[in-house]
Amino acid sequence: MSVHDGTVVLGIETSCDETAAAVVMGGTDVLSSVVSSQVDEHARFGGVVPEVASRAHLESVVPVVREALARAGTGFERVDAVAATAGPGLVGALLVGLTAGKSMAMALGRPFVPVNHLEAHLYASLLEEPDLALPMLVLLVSGGNTLLVHVRDHGDYAVVGQTIDDAAGEAFDKVARYLELGQPGGPAIDRLSGAGDRAAIAFPRGMLHDGLDFSFSGLKTAVVNHVRANPDVATHDVAASFQEAVVDVLVAKTERAAAALGTSTVAIGGGVAANSRLRERLAEVAVRRGWRLALPSRAMCTDNAAMIAAAGWHRLRLAGPGDLATGASPNLRLGEQP
Ligand code: KG4
């Protein structure tokens, strides 16, 4: 099929705890984007419970797709292709969106496109700023990944840095759990840090002067040890100091990677890219370094289906339709196709 500016893709995302659907035209024109969060259903367990997530996706996926079509002012007949996340993520959760997407594509007689969720995070910035020129450097920071990615062209990526232990979002979530701030931890720490002193506690900056890889597990342990040794410490100071340590490392490595690659186009993506302090600090570096910096809106950083539809549009253009036999790939990595 010919893929062009008028090609409409229905995107479906169910890799973790958000059931999302979106209608996107031409890879950049978001006609609708609906996200139904399960945060409340998982709250009493202190984290995402895979079985609860699968069941909630099953209940929500069809209503969420209908809502996305209604908000876009279109029916199924206007959909030219259906894209769904095939991985990485929770296998049971992935299966729900993937099966829904394949079934809809089959019933409509339209192409189906399986999408790599990590590749989709790279498209968040391009969706909102389509004139961003490639190559660019993307800092992709989510609950499961911390990656520095050189996006040389569409579908052509090189990972130049990654975490050797915990992901940045995982560190936020673990520290928030320890401080009893609720889940997801990132937004809670971000909010609380506003009232805290970020210089109050000198937490370690893992691997700060060492290459482009990251390490956050020592920082989490340092937070636990500090609070145990100082039970009266103000929680907002711990939050602000912890956040500053994470942001220091993320910013330093992004700056080093951009210099090493000789690129001045930099973007961010993934849930942690919604962090206020990270955005503020990167904006300062961008002015100093003369970067073109793309900071996607917070809703586009966290899990959504508009990025899935956008990545699906590009994949359809580059590689044609996917296979209806495609299964869920819980451990899919960036650069691998489902
Ligand atoms: O990309 P995402 O929505 O889901 C995947 O992991 O794919 O990222 C979720 C992660 C969680 O760890 C959450 O705590 C973190 O992003 N997060 C934040 C903020 N908002 C979400 N971390 C720091 N500051 C935030 N404002």
Short mmCIF file of C-alpha atoms and ligand atoms in Angstrom, two decimals:
data_model
loop_
_atom_site.label_atom_id
_atom_site.label_comp_id
_atom_site.label_asym_id
_atom_site.label_seq_id
_atom_site.Cartn_x
_atom_site.Cartn_y
_atom_site.Cartn_z
CA MET A 1 0.00 0.00 0.00
CA SER A 2 1.18 3.57 -0.48
CA VAL A 3 1.82 5.32 2.82
CA HIS A 4 1.39 9.09 2.71
CA ASP A 5 0.38 12.21 4.67
CA GLY A 6 -3.28 11.18 4.56
CA THR A 7 -2.70 7.63 5.84
CA VAL A 8 -4.63 7.15 9.10
CA VAL A 9 -3.23 4.72 11.69
CA LEU A 10 -5.14 3.48 14.74
CA GLY A 11 -2.59 2.84 17.51
CA ILE A 12 -3.16 0.58 20.53
CA GLU A 13 -0.91 0.44 23.63
CA THR A 14 -1.25 -2.03 26.53
CA SER A 15 2.34 -2.86 27.54
CA CYS A 16 2.04 -1.99 31.25
CA ASP A 17 -0.69 -0.25 33.24
CA GLU A 18 -2.21 2.20 30.73
CA THR A 19 -4.79 1.13 28.17
CA ALA A 20 -4.40 3.62 25.33
CA ALA A 21 -5.67 4.17 21.79
CA ALA A 22 -5.02 6.99 19.33
CA VAL A 23 -5.81 7.99 15.77
CA VAL A 24 -2.88 9.65 13.96
CA MET A 25 -2.77 10.82 10.34
CA GLY A 26 0.45 10.98 8.33
CA GLY A 27 2.61 10.01 11.32
CA THR A 28 2.33 13.41 12.99
CA ASP A 29 -1.26 14.69 13.01
CA VAL A 30 -2.84 13.44 16.27
CA LEU A 31 -6.61 13.31 15.66
CA SER A 32 -7.23 11.78 19.10
CA SER A 33 -5.29 10.17 21.96
CA VAL A 34 -7.07 8.43 24.84
CA VAL A 35 -5.27 7.01 27.89
CA SER A 36 -7.10 5.02 30.56
CA SER A 37 -4.83 4.61 33.58
CA GLN A 38 -5.04 1.69 36.00
CA VAL A 39 -3.01 3.48 38.69
CA ASP A 40 -5.86 3.28 41.25
CA GLU A 41 -6.35 -0.45 40.70
CA HIS A 42 -2.68 -1.19 41.49
CA ALA A 43 -2.25 1.40 44.28
CA ARG A 44 -3.19 -0.88 47.19
CA PHE A 45 -0.57 -3.44 46.06
CA GLY A 46 2.26 -0.86 45.95
CA GLY A 47 3.16 -1.63 42.32
CA VAL A 48 1.79 -3.00 39.05
CA VAL A 49 0.33 -6.52 39.41
CA PRO A 50 0.57 -8.24 35.99
CA GLU A 51 -2.63 -10.29 36.33
CA VAL A 52 -4.64 -7.25 37.46
CA ALA A 53 -3.20 -5.28 34.51
CA SER A 54 -4.21 -7.93 31.94
CA ARG A 55 -7.77 -8.10 33.24
CA ALA A 56 -8.13 -4.32 33.30
CA HIS A 57 -6.81 -4.06 29.71
CA LEU A 58 -9.33 -6.69 28.64
CA GLU A 59 -12.19 -4.64 30.08
CA SER A 60 -10.96 -1.31 28.71
CA VAL A 61 -9.41 -1.94 25.30
CA VAL A 62 -12.57 -1.90 23.17
CA PRO A 63 -14.20 1.10 24.92
CA VAL A 64 -10.89 3.01 24.71
CA VAL A 65 -10.58 2.31 20.96
CA ARG A 66 -14.21 3.41 20.43
CA GLU A 67 -13.54 6.59 22.42
CA ALA A 68 -10.43 7.36 20.33
CA LEU A 69 -12.40 6.93 17.08
CA ALA A 70 -15.28 9.06 18.42
CA ARG A 71 -12.93 11.87 19.51
CA ALA A 72 -11.19 11.76 16.12
CA GLY A 73 -14.61 12.12 14.49
CA THR A 74 -14.01 9.03 12.37
CA GLY A 75 -15.32 5.49 12.24
CA PHE A 76 -13.42 2.26 11.64
CA GLU A 77 -13.87 2.79 7.88
CA ARG A 78 -11.41 5.74 7.90
CA VAL A 79 -8.64 3.59 9.49
CA ASP A 80 -5.98 2.62 6.91
CA ALA A 81 -3.84 0.46 9.24
CA VAL A 82 -3.83 -0.78 12.84
CA ALA A 83 -0.63 -0.62 14.93
CA ALA A 84 -0.24 -2.22 18.36
CA THR A 85 2.61 -2.58 20.85
CA ALA A 86 4.17 -6.06 20.60
CA GLY A 87 6.89 -5.50 23.25
CA PRO A 88 8.67 -4.96 25.52
CA GLY A 89 6.30 -5.16 28.48
CA LEU A 90 4.21 -7.53 30.57
CA VAL A 91 3.35 -10.52 28.43
CA GLY A 92 -0.31 -10.82 29.48
CA ALA A 93 -0.87 -7.08 29.10
CA LEU A 94 0.81 -7.01 25.67
CA LEU A 95 -1.30 -9.92 24.45
CA VAL A 96 -4.55 -8.03 25.05
CA GLY A 97 -3.68 -4.99 22.87
CA LEU A 98 -1.86 -7.07 20.29
CA THR A 99 -4.78 -9.48 19.87
CA ALA A 100 -7.27 -6.61 19.75
CA GLY A 101 -5.16 -4.85 17.09
CA LYS A 102 -4.73 -7.96 14.95
CA SER A 103 -8.45 -8.79 15.20
CA MET A 104 -9.48 -5.28 14.20
CA ALA A 105 -7.01 -5.24 11.27
CA MET A 106 -8.30 -8.61 10.10
CA ALA A 107 -11.96 -7.65 10.41
CA LEU A 108 -11.34 -4.37 8.54
CA GLY A 109 -9.14 -6.00 5.88
CA ARG A 110 -6.40 -3.46 6.70
CA PRO A 111 -2.66 -3.95 7.34
CA PHE A 112 -1.48 -4.73 10.85
CA VAL A 113 1.76 -3.23 12.19
CA PRO A 114 3.42 -4.60 15.37
CA VAL A 115 5.37 -1.85 17.14
CA ASN A 116 8.42 -1.84 19.41
CA HIS A 117 7.40 0.30 22.41
CA LEU A 118 10.94 1.71 22.81
CA GLU A 119 11.07 2.80 19.18
CA ALA A 120 7.72 4.51 19.77
CA HIS A 121 9.18 6.55 22.69
CA LEU A 122 11.72 7.95 20.19
CA TYR A 123 8.82 9.26 18.10
CA ALA A 124 7.28 11.33 20.92
CA SER A 125 9.47 14.34 20.08
CA LEU A 126 9.09 13.96 16.30
CA LEU A 127 5.31 13.80 16.71
CA GLU A 128 5.19 17.21 18.34
CA GLU A 129 8.07 18.75 16.39
CA PRO A 130 7.97 17.12 12.93
CA ASP A 131 10.65 19.48 11.59
CA LEU A 132 13.31 18.03 13.97
CA ALA A 133 16.17 17.03 11.70
CA LEU A 134 17.81 13.61 11.99
CA PRO A 135 20.36 12.52 13.11
CA MET A 136 19.58 13.34 16.73
CA LEU A 137 20.42 12.11 20.23
CA VAL A 138 17.54 10.87 22.39
CA LEU A 139 17.68 10.34 26.15
CA LEU A 140 15.07 7.62 26.68
CA VAL A 141 14.29 7.30 30.38
CA SER A 142 11.40 5.15 31.54
CA GLY A 143 10.43 2.64 34.22
CA GLY A 144 12.35 -0.15 32.50
CA ASN A 145 15.00 1.61 30.43
CA THR A 146 17.67 4.29 30.57
CA LEU A 147 19.17 4.65 27.12
CA LEU A 148 21.12 7.21 25.14
CA VAL A 149 20.17 6.58 21.53
CA HIS A 150 21.76 7.97 18.39
CA VAL A 151 18.85 8.12 15.94
CA ARG A 152 20.71 8.23 12.64
CA ASP A 153 17.59 7.85 10.53
CA HIS A 154 14.12 6.35 10.76
CA GLY A 155 14.61 2.74 11.85
CA ASP A 156 18.38 3.20 12.20
CA TYR A 157 19.43 3.47 15.86
CA ALA A 158 22.59 2.96 17.86
CA VAL A 159 22.45 2.69 21.65
CA VAL A 160 25.49 4.65 22.86
CA GLY A 161 24.79 4.45 26.61
CA GLN A 162 22.59 2.43 28.96
CA THR A 163 22.12 1.52 32.60
CA ILE A 164 24.15 -1.34 33.99
CA ASP A 165 21.61 -1.97 36.79
CA ASP A 166 18.38 -0.10 37.64
CA ALA A 167 16.57 2.16 35.18
CA ALA A 168 16.12 5.80 36.24
CA GLY A 169 12.34 5.36 36.65
CA GLU A 170 12.91 2.21 38.67
CA ALA A 171 15.16 4.20 41.04
CA PHE A 172 12.43 6.87 41.44
CA ASP A 173 9.83 4.15 42.11
CA LYS A 174 11.99 2.22 44.60
CA VAL A 175 12.99 5.33 46.55
CA ALA A 176 9.37 6.55 46.61
CA ARG A 177 8.25 3.15 47.88
CA TYR A 178 10.86 3.30 50.66
CA LEU A 179 9.77 6.84 51.57
CA GLU A 180 6.10 5.69 51.44
CA LEU A 181 5.15 8.28 48.82
CA GLY A 182 2.94 5.97 46.72
CA GLN A 183 3.27 4.72 43.14
CA PRO A 184 4.25 5.64 40.48
CA GLY A 185 7.08 7.20 42.45
CA GLY A 186 8.49 9.64 39.88
CA PRO A 187 5.64 12.16 39.91
CA ALA A 188 5.45 12.01 43.74
CA ILE A 189 9.19 12.73 44.16
CA ASP A 190 9.01 15.44 41.48
CA ARG A 191 6.17 17.21 43.38
CA LEU A 192 7.73 16.85 46.83
CA SER A 193 11.15 18.04 45.63
CA GLY A 194 9.70 21.47 44.92
CA ALA A 195 9.57 22.06 48.70
CA GLY A 196 12.97 20.51 49.44
CA ASP A 197 16.63 21.56 49.46
CA ARG A 198 18.42 19.75 46.63
CA ALA A 199 21.82 20.43 48.22
CA ALA A 200 20.77 19.11 51.65
CA ILE A 201 22.32 15.64 51.21
CA ALA A 202 25.30 14.81 48.98
CA PHE A 203 24.09 11.52 47.48
CA PRO A 204 26.50 9.65 45.15
CA ARG A 205 26.46 10.33 41.39
CA GLY A 206 27.08 6.83 40.01
CA MET A 207 29.60 6.63 37.14
CA LEU A 208 29.40 10.41 36.65
CA HIS A 209 32.88 10.72 35.17
CA ASP A 210 32.91 7.32 33.53
CA GLY A 211 31.74 6.97 29.89
CA LEU A 212 28.12 7.01 28.73
CA ASP A 213 26.61 4.20 30.82
CA PHE A 214 24.54 4.72 33.97
CA SER A 215 24.25 3.08 37.40
CA PHE A 216 21.48 3.92 39.89
CA SER A 217 21.39 1.01 42.33
CA GLY A 218 24.08 2.49 44.63
CA LEU A 219 22.10 5.72 44.87
CA LYS A 220 18.98 3.90 46.03
CA THR A 221 21.03 2.10 48.72
CA ALA A 222 22.58 5.42 49.78
CA VAL A 223 19.09 6.89 50.28
CA VAL A 224 18.02 3.94 52.45
CA ASN A 225 21.23 4.13 54.52
CA HIS A 226 20.91 7.89 55.01
CA VAL A 227 17.29 7.72 56.18
CA ARG A 228 18.09 4.84 58.57
CA ALA A 229 20.99 6.81 60.06
CA ASN A 230 18.97 10.07 60.21
CA PRO A 231 15.36 9.13 61.03
CA ASP A 232 14.33 12.77 61.56
CA VAL A 233 15.55 13.96 58.15
CA ALA A 234 12.93 15.95 56.20
CA THR A 235 11.44 13.75 53.46
CA HIS A 236 11.27 16.65 50.99
CA ASP A 237 15.02 17.22 51.40
CA VAL A 238 15.71 13.53 50.74
CA ALA A 239 13.47 13.65 47.66
CA ALA A 240 15.05 16.83 46.27
CA SER A 241 18.62 15.64 46.92
CA PHE A 242 17.92 12.22 45.40
CA GLN A 243 16.28 13.78 42.32
CA GLU A 244 19.22 16.16 41.89
CA ALA A 245 21.67 13.23 41.94
CA VAL A 246 19.70 11.38 39.21
CA VAL A 247 19.30 14.51 37.10
CA ASP A 248 23.00 15.46 37.45
CA VAL A 249 24.02 12.13 35.93
CA LEU A 250 21.36 12.12 33.19
CA VAL A 251 22.29 15.65 32.11
CA ALA A 252 26.07 15.10 32.25
CA LYS A 253 25.91 11.94 30.15
CA THR A 254 23.55 13.50 27.61
CA GLU A 255 25.93 16.43 27.24
CA ARG A 256 28.91 14.08 26.87
CA ALA A 257 27.11 11.90 24.30
CA ALA A 258 26.03 14.90 22.21
CA ALA A 259 29.63 16.17 22.16
CA ALA A 260 31.01 12.73 21.27
CA LEU A 261 28.51 12.28 18.41
CA GLY A 262 28.89 15.88 17.24
CA THR A 263 25.13 16.40 17.27
CA SER A 264 23.30 19.48 18.50
CA THR A 265 19.79 18.04 18.07
CA VAL A 266 18.69 16.46 21.33
CA ALA A 267 15.34 15.04 22.45
CA ILE A 268 13.99 13.16 25.43
CA GLY A 269 11.31 10.50 25.86
CA GLY A 270 9.89 8.03 28.38
CA GLY A 271 8.10 8.64 31.68
CA VAL A 272 11.07 10.18 33.52
CA ALA A 273 11.32 12.77 30.71
CA ALA A 274 8.25 14.32 32.38
CA ASN A 275 10.46 15.27 35.36
CA SER A 276 10.43 19.05 35.97
CA ARG A 277 14.02 19.34 37.18
CA LEU A 278 15.41 17.24 34.30
CA ARG A 279 13.57 19.44 31.80
CA GLU A 280 14.78 22.62 33.49
CA ARG A 281 18.42 21.48 33.59
CA LEU A 282 18.45 20.25 29.99
CA ALA A 283 16.95 23.54 28.84
CA GLU A 284 19.85 25.38 30.53
CA VAL A 285 22.42 23.15 28.80
CA ALA A 286 20.63 23.65 25.47
CA VAL A 287 21.09 27.42 25.73
CA ARG A 288 24.76 27.07 26.71
CA ARG A 289 25.53 24.49 24.00
CA GLY A 290 23.31 25.89 21.26
CA TRP A 291 21.24 22.69 21.03
CA ARG A 292 17.92 22.33 19.33
CA LEU A 293 16.24 20.60 22.30
CA ALA A 294 12.86 18.85 21.98
CA LEU A 295 11.00 18.39 25.26
CA PRO A 296 7.77 16.56 24.39
CA SER A 297 4.70 17.39 26.47
CA ARG A 298 4.39 15.31 29.64
CA ALA A 299 1.45 13.35 28.22
CA MET A 300 3.59 12.37 25.23
CA CYS A 301 6.53 11.30 27.47
CA THR A 302 4.53 8.78 29.51
CA ASP A 303 2.88 5.76 27.87
CA ASN A 304 0.36 6.69 25.18
CA ALA A 305 -0.86 5.31 21.86
CA ALA A 306 -0.19 8.37 19.67
CA MET A 307 3.51 7.44 19.70
CA ILE A 308 2.57 3.85 18.80
CA ALA A 309 0.51 5.03 15.82
CA ALA A 310 3.33 7.38 14.72
CA ALA A 311 5.97 4.64 14.95
CA GLY A 312 3.53 2.31 13.16
CA TRP A 313 3.12 4.81 10.31
CA HIS A 314 6.90 5.02 9.83
CA ARG A 315 7.33 1.23 10.05
CA LEU A 316 4.56 0.69 7.49
CA ARG A 317 6.29 3.17 5.17
CA LEU A 318 9.73 1.57 5.64
CA ALA A 319 8.92 -2.13 5.84
CA GLY A 320 5.28 -2.68 4.86
CA PRO A 321 2.64 -4.53 6.88
CA GLY A 322 3.58 -6.91 9.68
CA ASP A 323 2.54 -10.50 10.14
CA LEU A 324 -0.75 -11.41 11.81
CA ALA A 325 1.12 -14.31 13.43
CA THR A 326 3.34 -11.86 15.40
CA GLY A 327 3.42 -12.79 19.08
CA ALA A 328 4.11 -10.69 22.17
CA SER A 329 7.84 -10.05 22.85
CA PRO A 330 8.17 -9.13 26.56
CA ASN A 331 11.97 -8.64 26.32
CA LEU A 332 12.19 -6.85 22.98
CA ARG A 333 15.13 -4.45 22.73
CA LEU A 334 15.54 -1.25 20.77
CA GLY A 335 16.61 -2.05 17.21
CA GLU A 336 14.86 -5.44 17.23
CA GLN A 337 11.61 -5.78 15.32
CA PRO A 338 8.76 -7.86 16.74
O1 KG4 B 1 7.45 5.53 30.02
P1 KG4 B 1 6.62 5.16 31.19
O2 KG4 B 1 5.27 5.81 31.34
O3 KG4 B 1 6.39 3.61 31.26
C1 KG4 B 1 7.36 2.71 30.87
O4 KG4 B 1 8.20 2.38 31.75
O5 KG4 B 1 7.34 2.34 29.67
O6 KG4 B 1 7.53 5.45 32.47
C2 KG4 B 1 7.10 5.21 33.78
C3 KG4 B 1 8.17 5.69 34.72
C4 KG4 B 1 7.88 5.36 36.17
O7 KG4 B 1 9.05 4.81 36.75
C5 KG4 B 1 7.55 6.72 36.77
O8 KG4 B 1 7.85 6.81 38.16
C6 KG4 B 1 8.40 7.64 35.93
O9 KG4 B 1 8.31 7.10 34.63
N1 KG4 B 1 7.93 9.03 35.95
C7 KG4 B 1 8.65 10.06 36.46
C8 KG4 B 1 7.85 11.22 36.34
N2 KG4 B 1 6.66 10.86 35.75
C9 KG4 B 1 6.74 9.51 35.49
N3 KG4 B 1 9.88 10.09 37.00
C10 KG4 B 1 10.33 11.28 37.44
N4 KG4 B 1 9.61 12.43 37.39
C11 KG4 B 1 8.37 12.45 36.85
N5 KG4 B 1 7.67 13.59 36.79
#
